[in-house]
XYZ file of N, CA and C in Angstrom:
456
model
N -37.589 -19.920 10.319
C -36.842 -19.113 9.660
C -36.142 -19.710 8.823
N -36.630 -19.614 7.440
C -35.638 -19.808 6.036
C -35.401 -18.940 5.502
N -33.804 -18.348 4.951
C -33.684 -17.170 4.639
C -32.554 -17.863 3.405
N -32.255 -17.606 2.095
C -31.708 -17.637 0.767
C -31.014 -16.311 0.709
N -29.571 -16.404 0.862
C -29.303 -14.780 -0.232
C -27.630 -15.508 -0.472
N -27.561 -14.513 -1.522
C -26.400 -14.670 -1.986
C -25.497 -13.208 -1.450
N -24.461 -13.377 -1.302
C -23.060 -12.281 -1.191
C -22.052 -12.216 -2.218
N -22.049 -10.978 -2.961
C -21.038 -10.582 -3.991
C -20.077 -9.903 -3.419
N -18.488 -9.727 -3.698
C -18.022 -8.898 -3.272
C -16.597 -8.905 -4.143
N -15.528 -7.589 -3.926
C -14.721 -7.912 -4.719
C -13.748 -6.560 -4.472
N -12.546 -6.688 -4.625
C -11.724 -5.171 -4.157
C -10.844 -5.184 -5.273
N -10.332 -3.907 -5.553
C -9.149 -3.565 -6.543
C -8.538 -2.686 -5.986
N -6.753 -2.642 -5.998
C -6.114 -1.919 -5.408
C -5.311 -1.215 -6.415
N -4.650 -0.195 -6.790
C -3.736 0.054 -7.358
C -2.515 1.386 -6.453
N -1.017 1.149 -6.553
C -0.184 1.629 -5.842
C 0.974 2.201 -6.888
N 0.688 3.990 -7.049
C 1.554 4.322 -7.762
C 3.303 4.929 -7.067
N 3.991 4.812 -7.113
C 5.043 5.361 -6.515
C 5.264 6.586 -7.633
N 5.585 7.653 -6.894
C 5.580 8.794 -7.275
C 7.347 9.577 -6.676
N 8.151 8.891 -7.577
C 9.746 9.335 -7.149
C 9.832 8.228 -6.112
N 11.116 8.361 -5.246
C 11.576 7.895 -4.161
C 10.864 8.031 -2.671
N 10.056 9.467 -2.463
C 9.374 9.712 -1.281
C 8.027 9.836 -1.447
N 7.270 9.633 -2.762
C 5.886 9.831 -2.558
C 5.220 8.205 -2.857
N 4.197 8.023 -2.412
C 3.561 6.934 -3.020
C 1.616 6.933 -2.975
N 0.944 6.868 -3.385
C -0.390 7.376 -3.634
C -0.661 5.616 -3.649
N -1.982 5.581 -3.334
C -2.802 4.269 -3.452
C -4.323 4.581 -3.600
N -4.790 3.794 -4.485
C -6.240 4.257 -4.451
C -6.978 2.775 -4.774
N -7.883 2.794 -3.969
C -8.359 1.138 -3.775
C -9.937 1.183 -3.800
N -11.021 0.283 -4.389
C -12.253 0.646 -4.251
C -13.078 -1.077 -3.709
N -13.712 -1.373 -2.602
C -13.981 -2.405 -2.495
C -15.744 -2.517 -3.153
N -16.459 -3.872 -3.422
C -17.887 -3.449 -4.037
C -18.659 -4.721 -3.554
N -19.737 -4.488 -2.904
C -20.223 -5.132 -2.513
C -21.687 -5.157 -2.685
N -22.574 -6.570 -3.262
C -23.820 -6.867 -3.330
C -24.447 -8.243 -2.625
N -25.360 -7.774 -2.050
C -26.497 -8.780 -1.058
C -27.617 -8.925 -1.985
N -27.892 -9.928 -2.273
C -29.498 -10.360 -2.704
C -30.373 -9.966 -1.595
N -30.191 -10.403 -0.293
C -31.233 -10.151 0.779
C -32.092 -8.766 0.598
N -31.095 -7.888 0.384
C -31.882 -6.136 0.542
C -31.703 -5.770 -0.654
N -30.950 -6.216 -1.697
C -30.953 -5.874 -2.997
C -29.990 -4.542 -3.136
N -29.001 -4.600 -1.922
C -28.479 -3.301 -2.060
C -26.610 -3.548 -2.607
N -26.484 -2.858 -3.355
C -25.005 -2.842 -3.822
C -24.325 -1.506 -3.195
N -23.000 -1.138 -3.294
C -22.127 -0.717 -2.472
C -20.828 -0.732 -3.236
N -20.496 0.702 -3.303
C -19.153 0.733 -3.566
C -18.254 1.764 -2.366
N -16.952 1.445 -1.895
C -16.298 2.212 -1.230
C -14.860 2.398 -1.167
N -14.463 3.408 -1.879
C -13.465 4.092 -2.610
C -12.443 4.318 -1.221
N -11.275 4.356 -1.309
C -10.134 4.535 -0.237
C -9.107 5.150 -1.301
N -8.320 5.903 -0.357
C -7.552 6.901 -1.028
C -6.013 6.982 0.170
N -4.909 6.693 -0.116
C -3.623 7.134 0.952
C -2.670 7.590 0.205
N -2.458 8.342 1.157
C -0.999 9.303 0.420
C 0.279 8.832 1.544
N 1.371 8.088 1.061
C 2.428 8.505 2.360
C 3.542 9.012 1.574
N 4.236 9.162 2.167
C 5.653 10.083 2.130
C 6.483 10.110 3.373
N 7.973 9.578 2.537
C 9.106 9.254 2.978
C 10.072 10.248 3.154
N 10.423 11.052 4.275
C 11.466 11.959 4.097
C 12.715 11.694 3.222
N 13.332 12.570 2.412
C 14.853 11.660 1.931
C 15.598 11.764 2.943
N 16.191 10.735 2.361
C 17.303 10.041 3.866
C 17.251 9.493 4.978
N 15.537 9.403 5.124
C 14.991 8.815 6.592
C 14.229 7.464 5.872
N 14.828 6.549 5.760
C 14.323 5.234 5.167
C 13.559 4.612 6.651
N 14.044 5.620 7.787
C 13.054 4.848 8.861
C 11.670 5.761 9.251
N 11.114 6.547 8.474
C 10.021 7.346 9.037
C 8.835 7.240 7.531
N 7.633 7.249 8.025
C 6.833 7.252 6.485
C 5.478 7.582 7.487
N 5.126 8.816 6.840
C 4.044 9.718 7.148
C 2.652 9.530 6.094
N 2.012 9.206 6.812
C 0.613 8.819 6.016
C -0.697 9.979 6.082
N -1.511 9.969 5.260
C -2.982 10.361 5.186
C -3.497 9.742 4.002
N -4.862 8.839 4.978
C -5.897 8.567 4.343
C -7.361 9.140 4.376
N -7.822 8.595 3.407
C -9.720 9.350 3.379
C -10.254 8.027 2.428
N -11.613 7.520 3.265
C -11.930 6.540 2.061
C -13.892 6.741 2.774
N -14.643 6.103 1.942
C -16.110 6.023 2.053
C -16.192 4.416 2.277
N -16.507 3.793 3.614
C -16.838 2.502 3.884
C -18.348 2.061 3.968
N -18.441 1.113 3.877
C -19.781 0.506 4.034
C -19.627 -0.891 4.791
N -20.520 -1.598 5.667
C -20.661 -2.469 6.307
C -22.178 -3.104 6.188
N -22.358 -4.228 5.382
C -23.822 -4.884 5.201
C -23.619 -5.136 6.881
N -24.993 -5.301 7.068
C -25.273 -5.914 8.396
C -25.215 -7.816 8.230
N -24.976 -7.829 9.621
C -24.785 -9.478 10.087
C -26.113 -9.732 10.368
N -26.350 -10.785 10.695
C -27.713 -11.781 10.523
C -28.272 -11.206 11.957
N -27.402 -10.927 13.406
C -28.031 -10.497 14.690
C -28.521 -9.156 14.423
N -27.884 -8.185 13.425
C -28.333 -7.133 13.236
C -29.967 -6.882 12.630
N -30.123 -7.881 11.752
C -31.599 -7.847 11.324
C -32.556 -8.103 12.099
N -32.165 -8.827 13.362
C -33.173 -9.288 14.171
C -33.736 -8.226 14.938
N -34.914 -7.705 14.929
C -35.607 -6.631 16.253
C -35.481 -7.615 17.643
N -36.142 -7.044 18.390
C -36.673 -7.608 20.075
C -37.387 -8.494 19.823
N -38.001 -8.686 18.602
C -39.057 -9.737 18.835
C -38.636 -10.973 18.053
N -37.058 -10.716 17.233
C -36.929 -12.061 16.791
C -37.235 -11.646 15.133
N -37.857 -10.729 14.769
C -38.656 -10.633 13.196
C -37.421 -10.133 12.575
N -36.860 -10.736 11.568
C -36.045 -10.056 10.366
C -36.422 -9.034 9.698
N -35.589 -8.019 9.397
C -35.981 -6.861 8.351
C -35.028 -7.102 7.221
N -35.794 -7.252 6.400
C -34.653 -7.912 5.267
C -34.482 -6.434 4.287
N -35.201 -5.204 4.726
C -34.363 -4.204 4.223
C -33.891 -3.189 4.921
N -33.122 -3.617 6.080
C -31.698 -2.788 7.047
C -30.875 -2.829 5.701
N -30.284 -1.973 5.722
C -29.153 -1.265 4.664
C -27.561 -1.309 5.615
N -26.803 -0.867 4.918
C -25.286 -1.179 5.346
C -25.051 -0.145 6.147
N -24.723 -0.306 6.960
C -23.821 1.095 8.274
C -22.725 1.584 7.189
N -22.892 2.659 6.906
C -22.063 3.419 6.411
C -21.222 4.778 6.880
N -19.663 5.080 6.596
C -18.821 5.858 6.978
C -17.809 6.531 6.179
N -17.419 7.804 6.961
C -16.338 8.184 6.065
C -15.251 8.608 6.992
N -14.258 8.071 6.646
C -12.943 8.162 7.560
C -11.849 8.990 6.931
N -11.035 9.983 7.764
C -9.920 10.791 7.647
C -9.143 10.168 8.694
N -8.086 9.823 8.104
C -6.523 9.391 9.175
C -5.280 9.946 8.961
N -4.622 10.372 9.930
C -3.259 10.688 9.448
C -2.299 9.809 10.184
N -1.401 9.569 9.924
C -0.358 8.810 10.961
C 1.251 8.974 10.554
N 1.810 7.943 11.285
C 3.231 7.889 10.981
C 3.658 6.704 11.572
N 4.941 6.033 10.752
C 5.625 4.835 10.868
C 7.169 5.309 11.303
N 7.455 4.665 12.440
C 8.789 5.047 12.818
C 9.410 3.790 13.258
N 10.680 3.602 12.275
C 11.143 1.971 12.953
C 12.398 2.386 13.415
N 12.972 1.981 14.763
C 14.000 2.312 15.505
C 14.355 0.788 16.396
N 15.829 1.286 16.633
C 16.233 0.019 17.529
C 16.603 0.729 18.613
N 16.355 -0.074 19.839
C 16.692 0.289 20.977
C 16.793 -0.931 21.799
N 17.399 -0.805 23.016
C 18.116 -2.019 23.456
C 18.825 -3.720 22.733
N 19.413 -3.238 21.490
C 20.102 -4.512 20.586
C 18.820 -4.823 19.565
N 17.176 -4.514 19.898
C 16.646 -5.135 19.194
C 15.461 -3.937 18.418
N 15.272 -4.503 17.013
C 13.786 -3.426 16.289
C 13.082 -3.299 16.406
N 12.241 -1.659 16.815
C 11.132 -1.670 17.298
C 10.752 -0.718 15.828
N 9.004 -0.866 16.384
C 8.372 -0.048 15.203
C 7.370 0.608 15.791
N 7.306 2.365 16.083
C 6.046 3.046 16.457
C 5.499 3.262 15.636
N 4.032 2.981 15.822
C 2.655 3.532 14.822
C 2.111 4.229 15.601
N 1.422 5.268 15.039
C 0.700 6.348 15.668
C -0.246 6.851 14.444
N -1.667 6.938 14.763
C -2.674 7.227 13.691
C -3.731 8.231 14.755
N -4.239 9.552 14.259
C -5.381 10.317 14.569
C -6.423 10.026 13.724
N -7.576 9.649 13.839
C -8.279 9.341 12.830
C -9.876 10.137 13.543
N -10.560 10.497 12.119
C -12.148 10.729 12.587
C -13.104 10.486 11.724
N -14.243 9.871 12.178
C -14.990 8.539 11.186
C -16.644 9.415 11.651
N -16.915 9.549 10.451
C -18.291 9.791 10.626
C -19.407 8.692 10.049
N -20.386 8.557 10.916
C -21.103 7.357 10.181
C -23.118 7.895 10.228
N -23.378 6.949 9.067
C -25.035 6.918 9.315
C -25.448 5.638 9.145
N -26.869 5.759 8.933
C -27.449 4.493 8.708
C -26.647 3.378 9.679
N -26.480 3.729 10.690
C -26.252 3.067 12.095
C -27.593 2.336 12.748
N -27.051 0.910 13.125
C -27.924 0.264 13.561
C -27.768 -0.090 15.388
N -28.884 0.911 15.982
C -28.494 1.249 17.702
C -28.997 -0.252 18.118
N -28.588 -0.301 19.098
C -28.532 -1.380 20.172
C -28.618 -1.215 21.671
N -29.302 -2.372 22.216
C -29.184 -1.646 24.205
C -28.268 -3.574 24.373
N -27.903 -2.771 25.456
C -26.723 -4.170 26.205
C -28.200 -4.726 27.466
N -28.370 -5.651 27.188
C -29.296 -6.553 28.364
C -28.259 -7.294 28.912
N -27.934 -6.881 29.986
C -26.476 -8.061 31.172
C -25.055 -8.175 29.866
N -25.119 -8.868 29.545
C -24.047 -9.460 28.284
C -24.777 -9.923 26.727
N -26.218 -9.463 26.807
C -26.514 -9.723 25.927
C -26.925 -8.296 24.882
N -26.574 -8.429 23.563
C -26.694 -6.948 22.494
C -28.361 -7.456 21.917
N -28.819 -6.169 22.436
C -30.430 -6.384 21.400
C -29.792 -5.613 20.450
N -30.118 -5.552 18.957
C -30.421 -4.841 18.033
C -31.834 -4.333 17.689
N -31.771 -2.787 17.528
C -33.063 -2.516 16.819
C -33.707 -2.749 15.263
N -32.525 -3.366 14.681
C -32.797 -3.691 13.233
C -33.243 -2.420 12.224
N -32.910 -1.362 12.736
C -33.223 0.031 12.063
C -31.771 0.304 11.896
N -32.218 1.454 10.660
C -31.123 2.338 10.715
C -31.561 3.570 11.167
N -31.817 3.937 11.984
C -32.149 5.188 12.856
C -31.043 5.968 13.773
N -29.819 5.741 13.685
C -28.857 6.315 13.984
C -27.827 6.968 13.026
N -26.900 8.083 13.945
C -25.977 8.286 13.336
C -24.849 8.680 14.402
N -23.475 8.733 14.082
C -22.375 8.832 15.064
C -21.265 9.345 14.359
N -20.219 9.436 15.263
C -19.038 9.603 15.301
C -17.918 9.461 15.789
N -16.891 8.779 15.201
C -15.658 8.533 16.211
C -14.468 9.334 16.031
N -13.649 9.615 17.225
C -12.167 10.023 16.760
C -11.587 9.840 17.885
N -9.865 9.506 17.620
C -9.226 8.951 18.597
C -8.010 8.639 17.837
N -6.730 8.523 18.819
C -5.656 8.559 18.617
C -5.205 6.814 18.963
N -4.305 6.416 18.244
C -3.997 5.077 18.596
C -2.315 4.983 18.405
N -1.566 4.455 19.108
C -0.451 4.581 19.348
C 0.120 3.342 19.865
N 0.981 2.618 19.124
C 1.657 1.212 19.773
C 3.035 1.437 18.828
N 3.649 0.459 19.715
C 5.129 -0.145 19.602
C 5.205 -1.307 19.426
């Protein structure tokens, strides 16, 4: 199997400080892959708020559209045939969180917590065969993810 393709990608981001306590960040990522001819734009937006007089805490809200072009293994179906028309998996994300920097036991710590919800479409399903992943090489599934990440 011989495959030639070109991938182009780039991103831009702008951060606007709105006074001492508010920050707005906007970004966009662009991708193009010659294999399937798909061009993608993924805009993102984040708002951050630092309460007045509390340099140790930041609250954040973010949303964005995301697109993940397929990897080579996702292009291959169970028989090994490449689906050159496979499209990117796409999703919309909503995230809310905060950071808290503090000192404990004479050392600096940072608590980071985020709650998120993600809705996905054009998902490429797969089967798990023992330790091997076998992709269907089709955009035939939808999914959602929700969760809470907390780390110190």
